[in-house]
mmCIF file of C-alpha atoms in Angstrom:
data_model
loop_
_atom_site.group_PDB
_atom_site.id
_atom_site.type_symbol
_atom_site.label_atom_id
_atom_site.label_comp_id
_atom_site.label_asym_id
_atom_site.label_seq_id
_atom_site.Cartn_x
_atom_site.Cartn_y
_atom_site.Cartn_z
ATOM 1 C CA UNK A 134 -25.366 13.940 -68.075
ATOM 2 C CA UNK A 135 -21.666 14.432 -68.122
ATOM 3 C CA UNK A 136 -21.798 15.804 -64.649
ATOM 4 C CA UNK A 137 -19.663 13.638 -62.353
ATOM 5 C CA UNK A 138 -21.214 12.649 -59.123
ATOM 6 C CA UNK A 139 -19.073 13.062 -56.040
ATOM 7 C CA UNK A 140 -18.638 10.019 -53.816
ATOM 8 C CA UNK A 141 -20.823 10.551 -50.852
ATOM 9 C CA UNK A 142 -19.004 10.760 -47.532
ATOM 10 C CA UNK A 143 -20.061 8.511 -44.733
ATOM 11 C CA UNK A 144 -21.835 10.502 -42.138
ATOM 12 C CA UNK A 145 -19.596 10.438 -39.078
ATOM 13 C CA UNK A 146 -21.556 12.737 -36.856
ATOM 14 C CA UNK A 147 -22.901 9.897 -34.736
ATOM 15 C CA UNK A 148 -19.412 8.603 -34.093
ATOM 16 C CA UNK A 149 -18.963 11.202 -31.390
ATOM 17 C CA UNK A 150 -22.117 10.034 -29.652
ATOM 18 C CA UNK A 151 -21.003 6.423 -29.713
ATOM 19 C CA UNK A 152 -17.601 7.330 -28.336
ATOM 20 C CA UNK A 153 -19.155 9.463 -25.631
ATOM 21 C CA UNK A 154 -21.371 6.606 -24.636
ATOM 22 C CA UNK A 155 -18.387 4.298 -24.288
ATOM 23 C CA UNK A 156 -16.470 6.946 -22.390
ATOM 24 C CA UNK A 157 -19.256 7.445 -19.893
ATOM 25 C CA UNK A 158 -19.662 3.714 -19.462
ATOM 26 C CA UNK A 159 -16.007 3.328 -18.536
ATOM 27 C CA UNK A 160 -16.048 6.353 -16.282
ATOM 28 C CA UNK A 161 -18.890 4.873 -14.306
ATOM 29 C CA UNK A 162 -17.725 1.279 -14.035
ATOM 30 C CA UNK A 163 -14.091 1.875 -13.261
ATOM 31 C CA UNK A 164 -12.147 3.510 -10.511
ATOM 32 C CA UNK A 165 -8.711 5.038 -10.570
ATOM 33 C CA UNK A 166 -6.062 2.439 -9.912
ATOM 34 C CA UNK A 167 -5.102 2.847 -6.281
ATOM 35 C CA UNK A 168 -3.579 -0.548 -6.049
ATOM 36 C CA UNK A 169 -0.376 0.442 -4.457
ATOM 37 C CA UNK A 170 0.495 -0.449 -0.953
ATOM 38 C CA UNK A 171 3.034 -1.014 1.719
ATOM 39 C CA UNK A 172 3.899 -4.698 1.574
ATOM 40 C CA UNK A 173 4.472 -6.398 4.892
ATOM 41 C CA UNK A 174 4.647 -9.959 6.069
ATOM 42 C CA UNK A 175 2.883 -11.027 9.239
ATOM 43 C CA UNK A 176 4.430 -13.560 11.571
ATOM 44 C CA UNK A 177 2.919 -17.017 11.648
ATOM 45 C CA UNK A 178 0.322 -17.535 14.361
ATOM 46 C CA UNK A 179 1.521 -18.669 17.734
ATOM 47 C CA UNK A 180 0.696 -22.201 18.798
ATOM 48 C CA UNK A 181 -2.391 -22.101 20.965
ATOM 49 C CA UNK A 182 -0.894 -23.902 23.917
ATOM 50 C CA UNK A 183 2.074 -21.606 24.104
ATOM 51 C CA UNK A 184 2.237 -18.746 26.541
ATOM 52 C CA UNK A 185 3.150 -15.312 25.310
ATOM 53 C CA UNK A 186 6.851 -15.549 24.658
ATOM 54 C CA UNK A 187 7.679 -12.010 25.623
ATOM 55 C CA UNK A 188 9.988 -13.254 28.337
ATOM 56 C CA UNK A 189 11.338 -16.342 26.651
ATOM 57 C CA UNK A 190 13.055 -14.576 23.824
ATOM 58 C CA UNK A 191 15.296 -12.206 25.675
ATOM 59 C CA UNK A 192 17.166 -9.891 23.444
ATOM 60 C CA UNK A 193 19.969 -7.681 24.624
ATOM 61 C CA UNK A 194 18.709 -4.249 25.340
ATOM 62 C CA UNK A 195 21.050 -2.543 22.950
ATOM 63 C CA UNK A 196 19.709 -4.653 20.108
ATOM 64 C CA UNK A 197 16.158 -3.456 20.479
ATOM 65 C CA UNK A 198 14.561 -0.310 19.192
ATOM 66 C CA UNK A 199 11.332 -0.071 21.073
ATOM 67 C CA UNK A 200 8.663 2.049 19.435
ATOM 68 C CA UNK A 201 5.438 2.772 21.240
ATOM 69 C CA UNK A 202 2.493 4.625 19.800
ATOM 70 C CA UNK A 203 -0.217 5.641 22.213
ATOM 71 C CA UNK A 204 -3.870 6.409 21.657
ATOM 72 C CA UNK A 205 -3.117 10.115 21.203
ATOM 73 C CA UNK A 206 -0.876 9.196 18.284
ATOM 74 C CA UNK A 207 2.245 10.152 20.202
ATOM 75 C CA UNK A 208 5.470 8.324 19.628
ATOM 76 C CA UNK A 209 7.885 6.984 22.189
ATOM 77 C CA UNK A 210 11.195 5.593 20.997
ATOM 78 C CA UNK A 211 13.367 3.801 23.536
ATOM 79 C CA UNK A 212 11.672 5.694 26.302
ATOM 80 C CA UNK A 213 11.869 9.121 24.739
ATOM 81 C CA UNK A 214 9.134 11.041 22.947
ATOM 82 C CA UNK A 215 9.853 11.646 19.303
ATOM 83 C CA UNK A 216 8.361 13.187 16.182
ATOM 84 C CA UNK A 217 7.552 10.872 13.314
ATOM 85 C CA UNK A 218 9.693 12.976 11.011
ATOM 86 C CA UNK A 219 12.797 12.116 13.030
ATOM 87 C CA UNK A 220 12.073 8.414 13.182
ATOM 88 C CA UNK A 221 13.665 7.591 9.860
ATOM 89 C CA UNK A 222 17.076 8.961 10.803
ATOM 90 C CA UNK A 223 16.907 7.297 14.189
ATOM 91 C CA UNK A 224 16.028 3.965 12.632
ATOM 92 C CA UNK A 225 18.775 4.240 10.049
ATOM 93 C CA UNK A 226 21.345 4.951 12.717
ATOM 94 C CA UNK A 227 20.027 2.054 14.739
ATOM 95 C CA UNK A 228 20.066 -0.449 11.895
ATOM 96 C CA UNK A 229 23.453 0.457 10.486
ATOM 97 C CA UNK A 230 25.300 1.514 13.635
ATOM 98 C CA UNK A 231 27.896 3.311 11.506
ATOM 99 C CA UNK A 232 30.196 4.345 14.354
ATOM 100 C CA UNK A 233 30.100 1.024 16.147
ATOM 101 C CA UNK A 234 28.599 2.654 19.182
ATOM 102 C CA UNK A 235 28.166 0.782 22.432
ATOM 103 C CA UNK A 236 24.562 1.878 22.710
ATOM 104 C CA UNK A 237 23.507 0.628 19.309
ATOM 105 C CA UNK A 238 23.166 -2.985 18.165
ATOM 106 C CA UNK A 239 26.264 -5.119 18.198
ATOM 107 C CA UNK A 240 27.915 -5.922 14.916
ATOM 108 C CA UNK A 241 28.763 -9.359 13.716
ATOM 109 C CA UNK A 242 30.929 -10.294 10.802
ATOM 110 C CA UNK A 243 29.198 -12.462 8.259
ATOM 111 C CA UNK A 244 30.261 -13.731 4.894
ATOM 112 C CA UNK A 245 27.937 -12.771 2.114
ATOM 113 C CA UNK A 246 28.098 -13.730 -1.539
ATOM 114 C CA UNK A 247 29.493 -11.001 -3.836
ATOM 115 C CA UNK A 248 30.402 -8.851 -0.856
ATOM 116 C CA UNK A 249 32.748 -10.917 1.258
ATOM 117 C CA UNK A 250 33.169 -10.416 4.971
ATOM 118 C CA UNK A 251 31.082 -7.622 6.308
ATOM 119 C CA UNK A 252 30.087 -6.481 9.771
ATOM 120 C CA UNK A 253 26.369 -6.009 10.179
ATOM 121 C CA UNK A 254 23.990 -5.646 13.072
ATOM 122 C CA UNK A 255 22.648 -9.116 12.602
ATOM 123 C CA UNK A 256 20.547 -9.438 15.707
ATOM 124 C CA UNK A 257 18.871 -6.057 15.813
ATOM 125 C CA UNK A 258 15.129 -5.945 16.287
ATOM 126 C CA UNK A 259 12.717 -3.091 15.844
ATOM 127 C CA UNK A 260 9.787 -3.672 18.093
ATOM 128 C CA UNK A 261 6.590 -1.843 17.361
ATOM 129 C CA UNK A 262 3.764 -1.642 19.837
ATOM 130 C CA UNK A 263 0.636 0.339 19.248
ATOM 131 C CA UNK A 264 -2.488 1.014 21.206
ATOM 132 C CA UNK A 265 -5.947 0.015 20.069
ATOM 133 C CA UNK A 266 -6.803 3.684 19.941
ATOM 134 C CA UNK A 267 -3.937 4.645 17.637
ATOM 135 C CA UNK A 268 -5.144 6.001 14.329
ATOM 136 C CA UNK A 269 -4.380 3.971 11.250
ATOM 137 C CA UNK A 270 -2.716 6.839 9.421
ATOM 138 C CA UNK A 271 -0.152 7.273 12.196
ATOM 139 C CA UNK A 272 0.468 3.550 12.436
ATOM 140 C CA UNK A 273 1.036 3.384 8.707
ATOM 141 C CA UNK A 274 3.334 6.417 8.802
ATOM 142 C CA UNK A 275 5.481 4.724 11.412
ATOM 143 C CA UNK A 276 5.651 1.545 9.353
ATOM 144 C CA UNK A 277 6.393 3.632 6.304
ATOM 145 C CA UNK A 278 9.283 5.425 7.986
ATOM 146 C CA UNK A 279 10.785 2.135 9.109
ATOM 147 C CA UNK A 280 10.518 0.599 5.665
ATOM 148 C CA UNK A 281 11.936 3.804 4.221
ATOM 149 C CA UNK A 282 14.917 3.581 6.583
ATOM 150 C CA UNK A 283 15.687 0.086 5.313
ATOM 151 C CA UNK A 284 15.185 1.109 1.719
ATOM 152 C CA UNK A 285 17.504 4.082 2.035
ATOM 153 C CA UNK A 286 20.231 1.985 3.617
ATOM 154 C CA UNK A 287 19.866 -0.637 0.912
ATOM 155 C CA UNK A 288 20.002 2.018 -1.748
ATOM 156 C CA UNK A 289 23.185 3.502 -0.282
ATOM 157 C CA UNK A 290 24.764 0.085 -0.032
ATOM 158 C CA UNK A 291 23.816 -0.828 -3.562
ATOM 159 C CA UNK A 292 25.318 2.363 -4.945
ATOM 160 C CA UNK A 293 28.477 1.998 -2.910
ATOM 161 C CA UNK A 294 29.207 -1.635 -3.618
ATOM 162 C CA UNK A 295 27.712 -2.233 -7.029
ATOM 163 C CA UNK A 296 27.457 1.287 -8.371
ATOM 164 C CA UNK A 297 23.831 0.997 -9.444
ATOM 165 C CA UNK A 298 20.511 2.010 -8.017
ATOM 166 C CA UNK A 299 18.659 -0.664 -6.113
ATOM 167 C CA UNK A 300 15.724 -0.819 -8.500
ATOM 168 C CA UNK A 301 18.098 -1.384 -11.417
ATOM 169 C CA UNK A 302 19.945 -4.033 -9.491
ATOM 170 C CA UNK A 303 16.709 -5.880 -8.816
ATOM 171 C CA UNK A 304 16.164 -6.165 -12.551
ATOM 172 C CA UNK A 305 19.699 -6.739 -13.768
ATOM 173 C CA UNK A 306 21.055 -8.916 -11.006
ATOM 174 C CA UNK A 307 18.395 -10.400 -8.723
ATOM 175 C CA UNK A 308 20.936 -12.484 -6.860
ATOM 176 C CA UNK A 309 22.858 -9.471 -5.654
ATOM 177 C CA UNK A 310 19.585 -7.797 -4.827
ATOM 178 C CA UNK A 311 18.627 -10.730 -2.654
ATOM 179 C CA UNK A 312 21.945 -10.549 -0.837
ATOM 180 C CA UNK A 313 21.277 -6.944 0.076
ATOM 181 C CA UNK A 314 17.646 -7.351 1.059
ATOM 182 C CA UNK A 315 17.860 -10.722 2.762
ATOM 183 C CA UNK A 316 21.354 -10.822 4.231
ATOM 184 C CA UNK A 317 22.776 -7.388 4.770
ATOM 185 C CA UNK A 318 19.767 -5.273 5.512
ATOM 186 C CA UNK A 319 16.981 -7.711 6.144
ATOM 187 C CA UNK A 320 13.883 -6.239 7.685
ATOM 188 C CA UNK A 321 13.375 -7.064 11.315
ATOM 189 C CA UNK A 322 10.289 -5.259 12.376
ATOM 190 C CA UNK A 323 8.425 -7.183 15.000
ATOM 191 C CA UNK A 324 4.998 -6.272 16.170
ATOM 192 C CA UNK A 325 4.206 -7.255 19.691
ATOM 193 C CA UNK A 326 1.219 -9.383 20.472
ATOM 194 C CA UNK A 327 -1.636 -6.954 20.880
ATOM 195 C CA UNK A 328 -2.197 -5.644 24.331
ATOM 196 C CA UNK A 329 -4.808 -3.244 25.468
ATOM 197 C CA UNK A 330 -2.991 -0.826 27.669
ATOM 198 C CA UNK A 331 -4.898 2.358 27.035
ATOM 199 C CA UNK A 332 -8.433 3.463 26.593
ATOM 200 C CA UNK A 333 -9.943 2.656 23.279
ATOM 201 C CA UNK A 334 -11.121 5.722 21.481
ATOM 202 C CA UNK A 335 -14.258 5.901 19.400
ATOM 203 C CA UNK A 336 -14.284 2.400 18.101
ATOM 204 C CA UNK B 161 -7.572 49.934 -47.420
ATOM 205 C CA UNK B 162 -9.428 46.769 -46.988
ATOM 206 C CA UNK B 163 -13.090 46.977 -47.306
ATOM 207 C CA UNK B 164 -15.256 45.831 -44.513
ATOM 208 C CA UNK B 165 -17.612 43.155 -45.592
ATOM 209 C CA UNK B 166 -21.166 43.985 -45.361
ATOM 210 C CA UNK B 167 -23.140 41.937 -42.886
ATOM 211 C CA UNK B 168 -25.533 39.322 -44.126
ATOM 212 C CA UNK B 169 -25.189 37.734 -47.451
ATOM 213 C CA UNK B 170 -22.819 34.932 -46.532
ATOM 214 C CA UNK B 171 -23.842 32.320 -44.044
ATOM 215 C CA UNK B 172 -21.517 31.276 -41.219
ATOM 216 C CA UNK B 173 -20.089 27.901 -42.026
ATOM 217 C CA UNK B 174 -20.672 25.313 -39.254
ATOM 218 C CA UNK B 175 -17.700 24.397 -37.129
ATOM 219 C CA UNK B 176 -16.366 21.092 -38.263
ATOM 220 C CA UNK B 177 -17.004 18.364 -35.725
ATOM 221 C CA UNK B 178 -15.091 15.768 -37.644
ATOM 222 C CA UNK B 179 -12.301 15.667 -35.057
ATOM 223 C CA UNK B 180 -14.643 15.336 -32.116
ATOM 224 C CA UNK B 181 -14.751 11.526 -32.199
ATOM 225 C CA UNK B 182 -10.973 11.453 -32.182
ATOM 226 C CA UNK B 183 -10.833 13.643 -29.127
ATOM 227 C CA UNK B 184 -13.408 11.573 -27.322
ATOM 228 C CA UNK B 185 -11.685 8.343 -28.257
ATOM 229 C CA UNK B 186 -8.474 9.742 -26.881
ATOM 230 C CA UNK B 187 -10.206 10.468 -23.593
ATOM 231 C CA UNK B 188 -11.769 7.031 -23.653
ATOM 232 C CA UNK B 189 -8.432 5.291 -24.066
ATOM 233 C CA UNK B 190 -6.901 7.437 -21.369
ATOM 234 C CA UNK B 191 -9.544 6.375 -18.883
ATOM 235 C CA UNK B 192 -9.462 2.769 -19.984
ATOM 236 C CA UNK B 193 -5.756 2.522 -19.293
ATOM 237 C CA UNK B 194 -5.586 4.469 -16.054
ATOM 238 C CA UNK B 195 -8.559 2.948 -14.334
ATOM 239 C CA UNK B 196 -9.519 -0.516 -13.296
ATOM 240 C CA UNK B 197 -12.846 -2.224 -12.918
ATOM 241 C CA UNK B 198 -14.450 -1.803 -9.556
ATOM 242 C CA UNK B 199 -14.110 -4.947 -7.500
ATOM 243 C CA UNK B 200 -17.171 -4.408 -5.368
ATOM 244 C CA UNK B 201 -19.594 -1.698 -4.431
ATOM 245 C CA UNK B 202 -18.128 -0.001 -1.444
ATOM 246 C CA UNK B 203 -20.338 0.210 1.585
ATOM 247 C CA UNK B 204 -17.787 1.865 3.801
ATOM 248 C CA UNK B 205 -16.066 5.223 3.508
ATOM 249 C CA UNK B 206 -12.564 4.948 2.190
ATOM 250 C CA UNK B 207 -10.010 7.672 2.416
ATOM 251 C CA UNK B 208 -6.664 6.101 1.889
ATOM 252 C CA UNK B 209 -3.747 7.054 4.102
ATOM 253 C CA UNK B 210 -0.550 8.368 2.582
ATOM 254 C CA UNK B 211 2.829 6.723 2.442
ATOM 255 C CA UNK B 212 5.953 6.801 0.300
ATOM 256 C CA UNK B 213 7.408 3.310 0.163
ATOM 257 C CA UNK B 214 4.802 1.723 -2.026
ATOM 258 C CA UNK B 215 4.867 -1.356 -4.167
ATOM 259 C CA UNK B 216 2.524 -1.846 -7.050
ATOM 260 C CA UNK B 217 0.433 -4.962 -7.009
ATOM 261 C CA UNK B 218 1.441 -6.838 -10.122
ATOM 262 C CA UNK B 219 -0.853 -9.817 -10.307
ATOM 263 C CA UNK B 220 -4.453 -8.899 -9.740
ATOM 264 C CA UNK B 221 -5.538 -12.516 -9.476
ATOM 265 C CA UNK B 222 -3.424 -13.003 -6.371
ATOM 266 C CA UNK B 223 -4.903 -10.074 -4.507
ATOM 267 C CA UNK B 224 -7.864 -10.322 -2.171
ATOM 268 C CA UNK B 225 -9.383 -7.262 -0.610
ATOM 269 C CA UNK B 226 -10.637 -6.397 2.843
ATOM 270 C CA UNK B 227 -12.256 -3.025 3.385
ATOM 271 C CA UNK B 228 -12.468 -1.279 6.718
ATOM 272 C CA UNK B 229 -14.053 2.049 7.441
ATOM 273 C CA UNK B 230 -17.128 3.817 8.694
ATOM 274 C CA UNK B 231 -20.344 2.702 6.986
ATOM 275 C CA UNK B 232 -21.626 5.029 4.304
ATOM 276 C CA UNK B 233 -24.530 7.334 5.149
ATOM 277 C CA UNK B 234 -27.235 5.015 3.876
ATOM 278 C CA UNK B 235 -26.009 2.153 6.055
ATOM 279 C CA UNK B 236 -25.394 4.124 9.203
ATOM 280 C CA UNK B 237 -28.920 3.570 10.459
ATOM 281 C CA UNK B 238 -28.565 -0.174 10.505
ATOM 282 C CA UNK B 239 -24.847 -0.519 11.081
ATOM 283 C CA UNK B 240 -24.027 2.424 13.325
ATOM 284 C CA UNK B 241 -21.163 4.846 12.820
ATOM 285 C CA UNK B 242 -18.294 2.788 14.199
ATOM 286 C CA UNK B 243 -15.711 1.286 11.867
ATOM 287 C CA UNK B 244 -16.855 -1.900 10.167
ATOM 288 C CA UNK B 245 -15.287 -4.567 8.027
ATOM 289 C CA UNK B 246 -16.604 -5.211 4.551
ATOM 290 C CA UNK B 247 -15.897 -8.557 2.921
ATOM 291 C CA UNK B 248 -17.009 -8.753 -0.687
ATOM 292 C CA UNK B 249 -20.465 -7.199 -0.733
ATOM 293 C CA UNK B 250 -21.438 -7.697 2.886
ATOM 294 C CA UNK B 251 -20.512 -6.340 6.265
ATOM 295 C CA UNK B 252 -18.754 -8.690 8.633
ATOM 296 C CA UNK B 253 -20.238 -8.813 12.093
ATOM 297 C CA UNK B 254 -17.072 -9.898 13.772
ATOM 298 C CA UNK B 255 -13.356 -9.763 12.869
ATOM 299 C CA UNK B 256 -13.164 -13.537 13.219
ATOM 300 C CA UNK B 257 -15.277 -13.865 10.062
ATOM 301 C CA UNK B 258 -12.218 -12.722 8.160
ATOM 302 C CA UNK B 259 -10.553 -16.031 8.859
ATOM 303 C CA UNK B 260 -13.350 -17.983 7.254
ATOM 304 C CA UNK B 261 -13.561 -15.576 4.348
ATOM 305 C CA UNK B 262 -9.869 -15.911 3.599
ATOM 306 C CA UNK B 263 -9.902 -19.686 3.618
ATOM 307 C CA UNK B 264 -12.926 -19.599 1.325
ATOM 308 C CA UNK B 265 -11.188 -17.238 -1.050
ATOM 309 C CA UNK B 266 -8.060 -19.287 -0.965
ATOM 310 C CA UNK B 267 -9.971 -22.428 -1.836
ATOM 311 C CA UNK B 268 -11.406 -20.685 -4.880
ATOM 312 C CA UNK B 269 -7.967 -19.805 -6.208
ATOM 313 C CA UNK B 270 -5.877 -21.908 -8.515
ATOM 314 C CA UNK B 271 -3.741 -24.306 -6.576
ATOM 315 C CA UNK B 272 -0.438 -22.923 -7.804
ATOM 316 C CA UNK B 273 -1.520 -19.420 -6.842
ATOM 317 C CA UNK B 274 -2.601 -20.183 -3.316
ATOM 318 C CA UNK B 275 0.807 -19.700 -1.764
ATOM 319 C CA UNK B 276 1.235 -16.303 -3.355
ATOM 320 C CA UNK B 277 -1.972 -14.816 -2.109
ATOM 321 C CA UNK B 278 -1.707 -11.218 -0.991
ATOM 322 C CA UNK B 279 -4.375 -9.632 1.141
ATOM 323 C CA UNK B 280 -4.804 -5.970 0.411
ATOM 324 C CA UNK B 281 -6.107 -4.069 3.397
ATOM 325 C CA UNK B 282 -8.022 -1.047 2.255
ATOM 326 C CA UNK B 283 -8.479 0.849 5.448
ATOM 327 C CA UNK B 284 -9.808 4.332 5.992
ATOM 328 C CA UNK B 285 -7.130 6.534 7.477
ATOM 329 C CA UNK B 286 -9.230 7.578 10.463
ATOM 330 C CA UNK B 287 -9.824 4.022 11.590
ATOM 331 C CA UNK B 288 -8.590 3.113 15.043
ATOM 332 C CA UNK B 289 -5.994 0.380 15.246
ATOM 333 C CA UNK B 290 -8.125 -1.851 17.473
ATOM 334 C CA UNK B 291 -10.187 -3.285 14.649
ATOM 335 C CA UNK B 292 -7.147 -3.416 12.373
ATOM 336 C CA UNK B 293 -5.241 -5.423 14.954
ATOM 337 C CA UNK B 294 -8.142 -7.850 15.240
ATOM 338 C CA UNK B 295 -8.189 -8.337 11.488
ATOM 339 C CA UNK B 296 -4.442 -8.824 11.431
ATOM 340 C CA UNK B 297 -4.717 -11.502 14.103
ATOM 341 C CA UNK B 298 -7.441 -13.203 12.078
ATOM 342 C CA UNK B 299 -5.234 -13.103 9.000
ATOM 343 C CA UNK B 300 -2.389 -14.645 10.930
ATOM 344 C CA UNK B 301 -4.639 -17.430 12.083
ATOM 345 C CA UNK B 302 -5.715 -18.012 8.504
ATOM 346 C CA UNK B 303 -2.063 -18.096 7.419
ATOM 347 C CA UNK B 304 -2.597 -15.191 5.065
ATOM 348 C CA UNK B 305 0.691 -13.621 5.991
ATOM 349 C CA UNK B 306 1.453 -11.492 2.970
ATOM 350 C CA UNK B 307 -0.451 -8.287 3.368
ATOM 351 C CA UNK B 308 -0.394 -4.904 1.798
ATOM 352 C CA UNK B 309 -1.585 -1.728 3.406
ATOM 353 C CA UNK B 310 -3.137 0.042 0.462
ATOM 354 C CA UNK B 311 -2.308 3.719 0.446
ATOM 355 C CA UNK B 312 -1.816 6.726 -1.745
ATOM 356 C CA UNK B 313 1.535 8.007 -2.870
ATOM 357 C CA UNK B 314 2.533 10.955 -0.751
ATOM 358 C CA UNK B 315 3.488 13.775 -3.030
ATOM 359 C CA UNK B 316 6.217 15.548 -1.119
ATOM 360 C CA UNK B 317 8.174 13.846 1.599
ATOM 361 C CA UNK B 318 9.256 16.767 3.645
#
């Protein structure tokens, strides 16, 4: 007697096993979040009785940037072969037409909220046509470059006019953000009705 | 001069494993936060393409998935090696089935969510555009116009 007993510690050695079990369970049932993607909006379906309207909607030649991708994943922009890496610059020049060139889309003055009168290439169209044999990676890269061109122009505009980055503007002032994305640099990427003009590879 | 201890005599004390659960729990939480539950068992190969201008899908409940790629090894005997479409757990025989699938999925969504539906296209990067174009046409016909080409973040741009 007189000897004090120490309080017995709870045995925690099995805790590691339990935690391991949970860890392995989650490793097996889950996958890394890859839920990021390039958002695009498809055009509404054409009425069934309507003929292909390729001819009906005539756009001035200078307003169109025609991009073709063939089954060998080669790019043709307005009739000239081009590397994908140069597409972004080309698209930016086309969309903005900074020097008011005769070759590039015509500028129209519009009145936008917060900005006032501004000349933009309102009626420009980027037309994208791919072959059935084009690989998906190349198609996506082309789309990515075009979206990137718009995003870079928007970013520049946002910094110039409002002095903030575009992502910050989207949070702090959604209305201004909408003006930039919907009015000033609205995306006009049109994908032609699918045509099969080349051999289809390995599908 | 310090004396060297003679061997033997004292026993080596065991390494304390008391911090092991903490370490494992840390790992566990890391994986729980960075991963998401698998939606389906994949039956097609999926190597995502790379892109830079990506948007993160915010609302999971609005997103429906379509998988396209070559069938995995175990299905190649019955399905061949050409690119196939997987809807939920099954292979689609024809791209036009996508239309039906989408309207089914839409009907199962909450009414207020139906307009905001996004179709996430998870397509293997080596797929040819032919089948993708067919699926896109089917999506247009089903009025599922908001789509997202799922891809990986490209690490360096230039």
